Short mmCIF file of C-alpha atoms and ligand atoms in Angstrom, two decimals:
data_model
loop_
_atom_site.label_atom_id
_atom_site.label_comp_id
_atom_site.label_asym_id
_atom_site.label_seq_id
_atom_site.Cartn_x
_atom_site.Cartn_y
_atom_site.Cartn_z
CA UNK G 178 27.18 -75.92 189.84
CA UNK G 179 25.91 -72.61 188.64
CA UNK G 180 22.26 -71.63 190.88
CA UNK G 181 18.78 -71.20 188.68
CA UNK G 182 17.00 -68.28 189.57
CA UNK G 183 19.41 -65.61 190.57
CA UNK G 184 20.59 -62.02 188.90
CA UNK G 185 23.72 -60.58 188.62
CA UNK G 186 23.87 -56.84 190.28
CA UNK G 187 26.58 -53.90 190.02
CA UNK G 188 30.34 -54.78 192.20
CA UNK G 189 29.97 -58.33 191.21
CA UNK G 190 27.03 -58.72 194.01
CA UNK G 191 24.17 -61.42 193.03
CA UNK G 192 19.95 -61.35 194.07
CA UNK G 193 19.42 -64.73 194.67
CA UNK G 194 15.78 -65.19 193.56
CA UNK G 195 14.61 -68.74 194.66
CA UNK G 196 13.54 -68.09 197.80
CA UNK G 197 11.59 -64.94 199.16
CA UNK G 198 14.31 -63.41 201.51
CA UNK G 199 15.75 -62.87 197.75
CA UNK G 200 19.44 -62.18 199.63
CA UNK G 201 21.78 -59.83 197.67
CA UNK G 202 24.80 -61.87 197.55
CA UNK G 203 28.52 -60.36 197.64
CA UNK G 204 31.13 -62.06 196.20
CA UNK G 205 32.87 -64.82 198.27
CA UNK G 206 29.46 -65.08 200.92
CA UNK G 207 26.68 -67.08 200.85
CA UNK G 208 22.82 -66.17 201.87
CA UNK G 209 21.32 -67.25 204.61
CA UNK G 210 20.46 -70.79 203.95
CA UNK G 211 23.92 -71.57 203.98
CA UNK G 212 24.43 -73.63 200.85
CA UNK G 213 24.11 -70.80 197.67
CA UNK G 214 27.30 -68.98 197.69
CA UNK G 215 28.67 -65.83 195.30
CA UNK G 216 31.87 -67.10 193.28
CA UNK G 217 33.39 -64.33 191.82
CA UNK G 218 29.77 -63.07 190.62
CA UNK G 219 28.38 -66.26 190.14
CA UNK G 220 25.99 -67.60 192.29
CA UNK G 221 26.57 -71.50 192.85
CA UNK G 222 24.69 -73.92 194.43
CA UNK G 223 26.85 -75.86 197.21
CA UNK G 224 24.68 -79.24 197.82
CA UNK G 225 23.78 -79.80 193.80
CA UNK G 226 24.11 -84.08 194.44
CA UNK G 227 24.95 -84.27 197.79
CA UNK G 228 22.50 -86.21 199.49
CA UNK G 229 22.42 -86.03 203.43
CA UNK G 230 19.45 -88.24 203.91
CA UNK G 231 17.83 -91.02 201.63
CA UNK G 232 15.01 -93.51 202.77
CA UNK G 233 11.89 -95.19 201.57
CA UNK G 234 8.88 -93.73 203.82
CA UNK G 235 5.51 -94.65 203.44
CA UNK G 236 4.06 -91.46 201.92
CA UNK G 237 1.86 -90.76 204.84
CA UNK G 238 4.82 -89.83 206.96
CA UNK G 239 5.22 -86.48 204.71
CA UNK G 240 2.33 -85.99 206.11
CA UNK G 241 0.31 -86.71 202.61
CA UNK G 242 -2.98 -88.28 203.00
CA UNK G 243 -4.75 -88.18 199.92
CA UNK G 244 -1.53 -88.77 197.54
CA UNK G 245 -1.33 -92.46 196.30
CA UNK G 246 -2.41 -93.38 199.94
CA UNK G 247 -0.84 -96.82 201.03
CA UNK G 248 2.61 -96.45 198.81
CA UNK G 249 6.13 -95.83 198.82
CA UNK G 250 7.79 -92.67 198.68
CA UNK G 251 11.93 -92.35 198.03
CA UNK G 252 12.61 -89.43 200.32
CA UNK G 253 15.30 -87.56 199.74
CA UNK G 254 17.31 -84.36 201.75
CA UNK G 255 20.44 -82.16 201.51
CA UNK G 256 22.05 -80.09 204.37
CA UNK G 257 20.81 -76.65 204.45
CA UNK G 258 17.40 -74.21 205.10
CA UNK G 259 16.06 -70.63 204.43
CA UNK G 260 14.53 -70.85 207.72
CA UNK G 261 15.97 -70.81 211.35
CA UNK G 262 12.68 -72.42 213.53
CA UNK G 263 13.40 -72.76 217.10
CA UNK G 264 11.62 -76.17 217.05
CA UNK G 265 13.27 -77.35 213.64
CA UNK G 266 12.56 -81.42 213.57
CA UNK G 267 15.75 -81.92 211.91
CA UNK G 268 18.23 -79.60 212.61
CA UNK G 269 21.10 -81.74 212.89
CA UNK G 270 20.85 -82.11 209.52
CA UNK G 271 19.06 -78.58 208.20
CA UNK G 272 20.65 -76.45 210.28
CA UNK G 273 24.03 -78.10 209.73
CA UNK G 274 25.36 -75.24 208.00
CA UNK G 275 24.35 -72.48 209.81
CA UNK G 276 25.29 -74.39 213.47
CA UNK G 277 28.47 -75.71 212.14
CA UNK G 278 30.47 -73.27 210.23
CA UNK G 279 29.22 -73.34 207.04
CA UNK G 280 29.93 -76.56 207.07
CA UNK G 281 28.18 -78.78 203.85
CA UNK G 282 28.32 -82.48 203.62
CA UNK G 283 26.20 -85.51 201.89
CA UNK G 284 26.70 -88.89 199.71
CA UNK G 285 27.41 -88.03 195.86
CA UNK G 286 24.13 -89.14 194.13
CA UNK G 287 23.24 -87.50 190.83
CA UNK G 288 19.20 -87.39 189.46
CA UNK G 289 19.54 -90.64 187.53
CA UNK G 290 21.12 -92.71 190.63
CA UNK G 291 18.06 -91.33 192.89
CA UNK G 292 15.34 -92.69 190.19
CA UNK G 293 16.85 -95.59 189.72
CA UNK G 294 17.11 -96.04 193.25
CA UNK G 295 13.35 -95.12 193.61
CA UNK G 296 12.35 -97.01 191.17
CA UNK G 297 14.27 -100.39 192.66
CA UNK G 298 12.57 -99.91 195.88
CA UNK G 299 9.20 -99.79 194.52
CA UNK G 300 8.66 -95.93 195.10
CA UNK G 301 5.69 -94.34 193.33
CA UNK G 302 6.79 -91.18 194.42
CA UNK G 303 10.10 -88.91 195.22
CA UNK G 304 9.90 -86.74 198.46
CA UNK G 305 12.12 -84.23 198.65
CA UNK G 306 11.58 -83.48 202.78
CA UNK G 307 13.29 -83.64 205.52
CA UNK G 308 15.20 -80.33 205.20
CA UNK G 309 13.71 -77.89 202.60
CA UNK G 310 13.87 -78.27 199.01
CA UNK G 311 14.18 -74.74 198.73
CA UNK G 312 17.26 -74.78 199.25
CA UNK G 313 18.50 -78.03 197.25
CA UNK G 314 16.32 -76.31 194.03
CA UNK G 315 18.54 -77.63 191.07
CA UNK G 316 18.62 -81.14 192.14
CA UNK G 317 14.92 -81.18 192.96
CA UNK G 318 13.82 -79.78 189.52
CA UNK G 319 16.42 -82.17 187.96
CA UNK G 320 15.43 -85.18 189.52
CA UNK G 321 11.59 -84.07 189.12
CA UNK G 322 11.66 -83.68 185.83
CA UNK G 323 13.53 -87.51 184.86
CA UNK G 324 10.82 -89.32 188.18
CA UNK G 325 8.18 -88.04 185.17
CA UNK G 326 9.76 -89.64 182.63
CA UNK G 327 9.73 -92.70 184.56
CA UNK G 328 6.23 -92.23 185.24
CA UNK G 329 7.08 -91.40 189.36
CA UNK G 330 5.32 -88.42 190.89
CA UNK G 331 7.19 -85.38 192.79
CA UNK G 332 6.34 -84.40 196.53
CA UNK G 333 7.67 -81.18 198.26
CA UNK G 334 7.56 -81.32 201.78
CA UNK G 335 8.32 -77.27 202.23
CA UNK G 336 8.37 -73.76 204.09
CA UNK G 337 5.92 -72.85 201.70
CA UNK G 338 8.67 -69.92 201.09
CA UNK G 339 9.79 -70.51 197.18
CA UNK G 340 9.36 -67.48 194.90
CA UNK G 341 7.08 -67.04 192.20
CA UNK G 342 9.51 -67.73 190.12
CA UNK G 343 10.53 -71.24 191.69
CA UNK G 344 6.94 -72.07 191.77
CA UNK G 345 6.35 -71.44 187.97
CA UNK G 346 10.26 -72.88 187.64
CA UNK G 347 9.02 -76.65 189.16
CA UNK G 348 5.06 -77.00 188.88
CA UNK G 349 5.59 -79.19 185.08
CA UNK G 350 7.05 -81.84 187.38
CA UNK G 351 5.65 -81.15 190.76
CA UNK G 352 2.68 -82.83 191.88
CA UNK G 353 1.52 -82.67 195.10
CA UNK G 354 3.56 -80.71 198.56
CA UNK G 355 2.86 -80.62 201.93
CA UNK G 356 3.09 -77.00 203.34
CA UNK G 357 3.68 -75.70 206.86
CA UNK G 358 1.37 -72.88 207.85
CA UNK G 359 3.25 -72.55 210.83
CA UNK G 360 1.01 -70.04 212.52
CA UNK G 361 -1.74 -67.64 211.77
CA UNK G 362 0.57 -64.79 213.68
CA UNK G 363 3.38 -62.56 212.07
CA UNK G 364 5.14 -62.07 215.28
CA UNK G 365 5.60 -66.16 215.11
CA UNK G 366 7.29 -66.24 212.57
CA UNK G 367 9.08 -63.42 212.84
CA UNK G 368 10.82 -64.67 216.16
CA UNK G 369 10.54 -68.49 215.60
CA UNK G 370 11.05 -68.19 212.01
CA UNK G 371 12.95 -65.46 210.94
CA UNK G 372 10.58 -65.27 207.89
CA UNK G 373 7.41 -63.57 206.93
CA UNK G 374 3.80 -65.42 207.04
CA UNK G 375 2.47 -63.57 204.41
CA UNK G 376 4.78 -65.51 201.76
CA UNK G 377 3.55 -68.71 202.78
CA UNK G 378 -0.14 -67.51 202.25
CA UNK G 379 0.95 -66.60 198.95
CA UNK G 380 2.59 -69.39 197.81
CA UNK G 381 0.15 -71.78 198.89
CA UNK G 382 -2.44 -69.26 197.02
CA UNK G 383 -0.10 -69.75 194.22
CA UNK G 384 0.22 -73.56 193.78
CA UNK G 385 -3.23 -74.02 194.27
CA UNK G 386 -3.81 -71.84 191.37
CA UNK G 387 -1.45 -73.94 189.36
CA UNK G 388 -3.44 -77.19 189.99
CA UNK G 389 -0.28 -78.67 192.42
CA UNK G 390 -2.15 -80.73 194.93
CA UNK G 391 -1.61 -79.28 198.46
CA UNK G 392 -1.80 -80.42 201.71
CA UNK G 393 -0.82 -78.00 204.81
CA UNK G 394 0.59 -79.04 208.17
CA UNK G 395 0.95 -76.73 211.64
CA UNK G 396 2.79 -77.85 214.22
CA UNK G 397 0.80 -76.77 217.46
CA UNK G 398 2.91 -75.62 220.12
CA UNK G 399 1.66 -74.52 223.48
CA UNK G 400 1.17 -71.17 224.08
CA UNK G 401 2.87 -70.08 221.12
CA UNK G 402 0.56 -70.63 218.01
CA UNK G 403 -2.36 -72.64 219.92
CA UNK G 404 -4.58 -69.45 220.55
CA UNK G 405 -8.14 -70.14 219.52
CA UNK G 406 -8.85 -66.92 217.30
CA UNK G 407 -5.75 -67.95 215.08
CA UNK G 408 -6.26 -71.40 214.78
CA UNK G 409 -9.90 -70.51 213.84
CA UNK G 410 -8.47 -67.78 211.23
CA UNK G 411 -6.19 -70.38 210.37
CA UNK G 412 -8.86 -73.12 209.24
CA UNK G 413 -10.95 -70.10 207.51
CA UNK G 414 -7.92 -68.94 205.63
CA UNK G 415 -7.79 -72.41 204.09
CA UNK G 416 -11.14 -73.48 203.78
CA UNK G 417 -11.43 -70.09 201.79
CA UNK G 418 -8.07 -69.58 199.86
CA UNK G 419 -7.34 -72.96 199.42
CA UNK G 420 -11.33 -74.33 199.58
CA UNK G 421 -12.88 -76.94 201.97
CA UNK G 422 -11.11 -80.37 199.97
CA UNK G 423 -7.97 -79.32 201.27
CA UNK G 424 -6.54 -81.86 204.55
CA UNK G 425 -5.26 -80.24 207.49
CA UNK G 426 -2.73 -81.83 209.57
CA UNK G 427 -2.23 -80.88 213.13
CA UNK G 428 0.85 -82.07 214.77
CA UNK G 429 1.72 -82.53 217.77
CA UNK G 430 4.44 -80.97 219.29
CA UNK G 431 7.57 -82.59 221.42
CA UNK G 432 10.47 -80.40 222.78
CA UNK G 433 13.94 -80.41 220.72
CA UNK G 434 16.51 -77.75 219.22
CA UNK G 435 16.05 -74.66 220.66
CA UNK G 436 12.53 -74.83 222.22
CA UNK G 437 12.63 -77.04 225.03
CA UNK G 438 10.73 -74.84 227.49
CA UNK G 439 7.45 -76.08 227.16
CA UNK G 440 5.86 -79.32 227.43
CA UNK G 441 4.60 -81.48 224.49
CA UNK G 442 1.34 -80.28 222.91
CA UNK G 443 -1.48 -81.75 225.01
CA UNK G 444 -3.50 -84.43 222.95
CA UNK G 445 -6.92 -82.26 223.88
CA UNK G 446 -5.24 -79.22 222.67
CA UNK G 447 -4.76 -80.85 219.16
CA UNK G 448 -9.02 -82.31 219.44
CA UNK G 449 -9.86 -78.93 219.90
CA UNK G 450 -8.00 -77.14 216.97
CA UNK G 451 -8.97 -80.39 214.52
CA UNK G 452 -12.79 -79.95 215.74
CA UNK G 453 -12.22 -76.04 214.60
CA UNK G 454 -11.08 -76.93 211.44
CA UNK G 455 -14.11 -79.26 210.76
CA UNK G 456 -16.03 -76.00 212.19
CA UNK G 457 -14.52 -73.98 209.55
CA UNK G 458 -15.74 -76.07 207.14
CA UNK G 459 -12.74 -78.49 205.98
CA UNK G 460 -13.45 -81.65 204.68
CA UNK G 461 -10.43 -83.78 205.96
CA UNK G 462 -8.60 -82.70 209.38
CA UNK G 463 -6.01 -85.16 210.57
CA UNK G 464 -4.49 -84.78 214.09
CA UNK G 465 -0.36 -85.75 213.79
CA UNK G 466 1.94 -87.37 215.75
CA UNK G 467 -0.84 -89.16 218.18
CA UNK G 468 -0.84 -92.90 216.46
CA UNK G 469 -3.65 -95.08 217.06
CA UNK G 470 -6.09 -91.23 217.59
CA UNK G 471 -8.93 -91.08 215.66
CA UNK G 472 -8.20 -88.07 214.32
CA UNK G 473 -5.68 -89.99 212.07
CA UNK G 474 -8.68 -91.33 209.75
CA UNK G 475 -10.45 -90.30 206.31
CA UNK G 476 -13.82 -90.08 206.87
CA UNK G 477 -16.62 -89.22 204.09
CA UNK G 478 -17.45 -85.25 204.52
CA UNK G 479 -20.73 -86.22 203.17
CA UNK G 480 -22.30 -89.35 205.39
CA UNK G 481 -19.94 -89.76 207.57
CA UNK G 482 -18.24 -93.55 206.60
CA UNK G 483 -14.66 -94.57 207.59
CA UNK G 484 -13.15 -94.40 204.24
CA UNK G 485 -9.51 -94.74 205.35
CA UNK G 486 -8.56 -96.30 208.54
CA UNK G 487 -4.78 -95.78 210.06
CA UNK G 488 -2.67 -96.50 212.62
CA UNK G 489 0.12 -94.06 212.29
CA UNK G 490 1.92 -94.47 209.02
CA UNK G 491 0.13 -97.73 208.03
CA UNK G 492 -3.07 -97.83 206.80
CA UNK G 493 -5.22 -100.63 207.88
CA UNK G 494 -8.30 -100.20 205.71
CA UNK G 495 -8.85 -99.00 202.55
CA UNK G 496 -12.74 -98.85 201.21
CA UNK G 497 -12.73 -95.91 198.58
CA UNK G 498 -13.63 -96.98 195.53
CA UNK G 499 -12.18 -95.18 192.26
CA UNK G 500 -12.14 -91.93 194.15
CA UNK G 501 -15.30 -92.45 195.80
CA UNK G 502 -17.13 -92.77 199.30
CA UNK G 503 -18.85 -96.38 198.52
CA UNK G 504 -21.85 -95.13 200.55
CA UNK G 505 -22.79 -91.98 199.13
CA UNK G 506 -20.94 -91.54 196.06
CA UNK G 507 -18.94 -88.47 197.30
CA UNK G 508 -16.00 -87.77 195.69
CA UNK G 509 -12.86 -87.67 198.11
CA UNK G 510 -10.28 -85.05 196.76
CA UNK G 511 -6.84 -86.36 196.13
CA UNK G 512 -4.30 -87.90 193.80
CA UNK G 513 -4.77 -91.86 193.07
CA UNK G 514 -7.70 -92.56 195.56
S1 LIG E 147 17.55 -69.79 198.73
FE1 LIG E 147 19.15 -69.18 200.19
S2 LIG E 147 20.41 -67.68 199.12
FE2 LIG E 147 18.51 -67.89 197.97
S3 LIG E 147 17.21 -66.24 198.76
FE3 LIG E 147 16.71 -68.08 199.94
S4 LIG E 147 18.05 -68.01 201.73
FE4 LIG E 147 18.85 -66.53 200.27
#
C-alpha cells in the first residue's frame, strides 16, 4: 500500500516524512525502520494489515493510569521500529526486520476485523504498543479513525518520535499515548537509541498542545540514565512543559537484547527517582514493574487519600467519584475517572 506522509525527490529518491529521522529513500531500499520501502519512486508501506501481535490487556499494562482505569484494551503490533534501543522489551518482534534480513511477517487483519474483534472482547480501547506505531502509521490512523465510529478510544504506546506532521495527521482519532522519555541525556540516546532526545521533548510539547492525553514512561537503568541531576531535570521538564497533572511512570529495569551487563534496576533506585518526581512537583508518580509496591497507587495530590489501589495490572479499589477525590473534592486528571 502506498505510505502517508512522504515526498517524492529528484532520481526517483523519496523523504519519508512520518517519523523524524525523515530518511531520503532510493528506489528499491527501505529506511531504517525496516518496513517503508521505495518502489520505483513510491514509497510503500510493508506491514499495512499484518498484525504480529494481538491481545486484550488490561489498559494499565500500557502503562496508562488515568485512561478508563479498570478496562480492556485490544492491543495491537506489527514487526518493525524507527528506533534500535539496546534494552528493546520486544525485539523479537520490533527488531525483526532489522535482526533478520529485512525480514516482515504478521496475520492478515484489516481495520474492520481489529474493531470488530475489539469490540467482541469487550475492549473500550485500541492500543497500538508493543512495537511502535510509528512505523505501522496507515493502519493505526485507519483503524483509529473506524474504533471512533464505534465509539472505542485510540492509545499510542510510542517513541514519542512521530513528525509534526503525523501528530496533526492522527490527533482527530487519537486520544490518549503513553510516551517514553527515555532519558534526560543526548548522549543516551544517541548510543542506546540511535535517535535524538530533543524530538521526543517536542512531540510530547506537541500533543499536549493538541489536548491528546499523555502519560510518559522511563525505563531506569543503572548507571545509564539513573543520575540524580537528570532524573530531577527530567521531572521539572514535565511538571513544566507538560504541567504537574501529568503521571510519571518509572520502570524498572531487567536485562534482555543487547544490554545484559548490568543488573536489574534496584527497587530503592526507582523510590528515589519517584520521590523526585513528587519533589518536582507532579501530581501522580507510579513506580513500574515492582507489583504489590506502593508506588503503584493513585493517591489524592491534595489530602493525601488512596484513590486507586493496585496490585500490578489489576486494580483492587476504586473510590473516585465522577472524577473526583471523595475527600476533598480534587479533581484527578484523566480520561473516564
Ligand atoms: S518511519 Fe521509517 S522510513 Fe519513515 S522516516 Fe522513520 S525510520 Fe525512516
Amino acid at each position: 500500500m502506498e505510505a502517508y506522509l512522504y515526498e517524492r525527490l529528484k532520481d526517483g529518491k523519496v523523504r519519508c516524512d512520518l517519523c523524524n529521522h525523515r530518511c531520503i529513500i532510493k528506489e528499491g531500499k527501505r529506511g531504517i525502520c525496516g518496513v517503508r520501502e521505495n518502489e520505483k519512486g513510491m514509497l510503500k508501506t510493508l506491514v499495512y494489515g499484518k498484525l504480529i501481535a494481538q491481545h486484550v490487556d488490561p489498559i494499565e499494562k500500557k502503562p496508562l493510569y488515568h485512561v478508563l482505569p479498570g478496562t480492556l484494551s485490544y492491543s495491537v503490533a506489527t514487526v518493525g521500529c524507527n528506533f534500535r534501543c539496546r534494552f528493546c522489551q520486544n525485539a523479537d518482534i520490533a527488531q525483526l526486520p532489522a535482526d533478520r534480513q529485512g525480514m516482515i511477517i504478521g496475520d492478515p487483519y484489516t481495520p474492520e476485523d481489529i474493531v470488530a474483534a475489539a469490540v467482541r472482547a469487550g475492549c473500550r480501547s485500541i492500543a497500538y504498543t508493543y512495537t511502535e506505531p510509528t512505523v505501522f502509521f496507515e493502519l493505526a490512523h485507519d483503524t483509529a479513525r473506524l474504533a471512533h465510529e464505534n465509539g472505542i478510544l485510540n492509545v499510542f504506546v510510542t517513541n514519542g518520535y512521530m513528525t509534526s506532521e503525523a501528530v496533526h495527521m492522527i490527533k482527530p482519532y487519537l486520544d490518549a499515548a503513553n510516551v517514553d522519555l527515555k532519558a534526560f541525556n543526548d548522549d543516551f540516546y544517541k548510543e542506546q537509541c540511535s535517535a535524538k532526545r530533543k524530538h521526543v521533548m517536542e512531540t510530547l510539547a506537541l500533543m499536549k498542545s493538541l489536548g491528546i492525553f499523555i502519560e510518559v514512561t522511563t525505563l531506569l537503568i543503572p548507571g545509564l540514565n539513573d543520575d540524580k541531576k537528570e532524573l530531577e531535570q527530567l521531572a521539572s521538564f514535565i511538571a513544566e512543559s507538560l504541567g504537574p497533572e501529568t503521571p510519571w511512570h518509572i520502570s524498572r529495569f531487567h536485562p534482555t537484547y543487547k544490554l545484559t551487563d548490568r543488573p536489574p534496576t534496584p527497587v530503592e533506585s526507582i523510590h528515589q527517582a519517584r520521590q523526585i518526581g513528587l519533589d518536582a512537583g507532579l501530581r501522580y508518580v507510579y513506580s513500574g514493574n515492582i507489583p504489590g509496591d506502593e508506588g503503584e497507587n493513585t493517591f489524592c495530590y491534595g489530602c493525601g487519600k488512596l484513590l486507586i489501589e493496585r496490585w500490578g495490572y489489576r486494580i483492587s479499589r476504586n473510590v473516585i467519584v465522577d472524577g473526583r477525590c471523595p475527600e476533598c473534592g480534587a479533581m484527578i486528571y484523566g480520561i473516564g475517572l
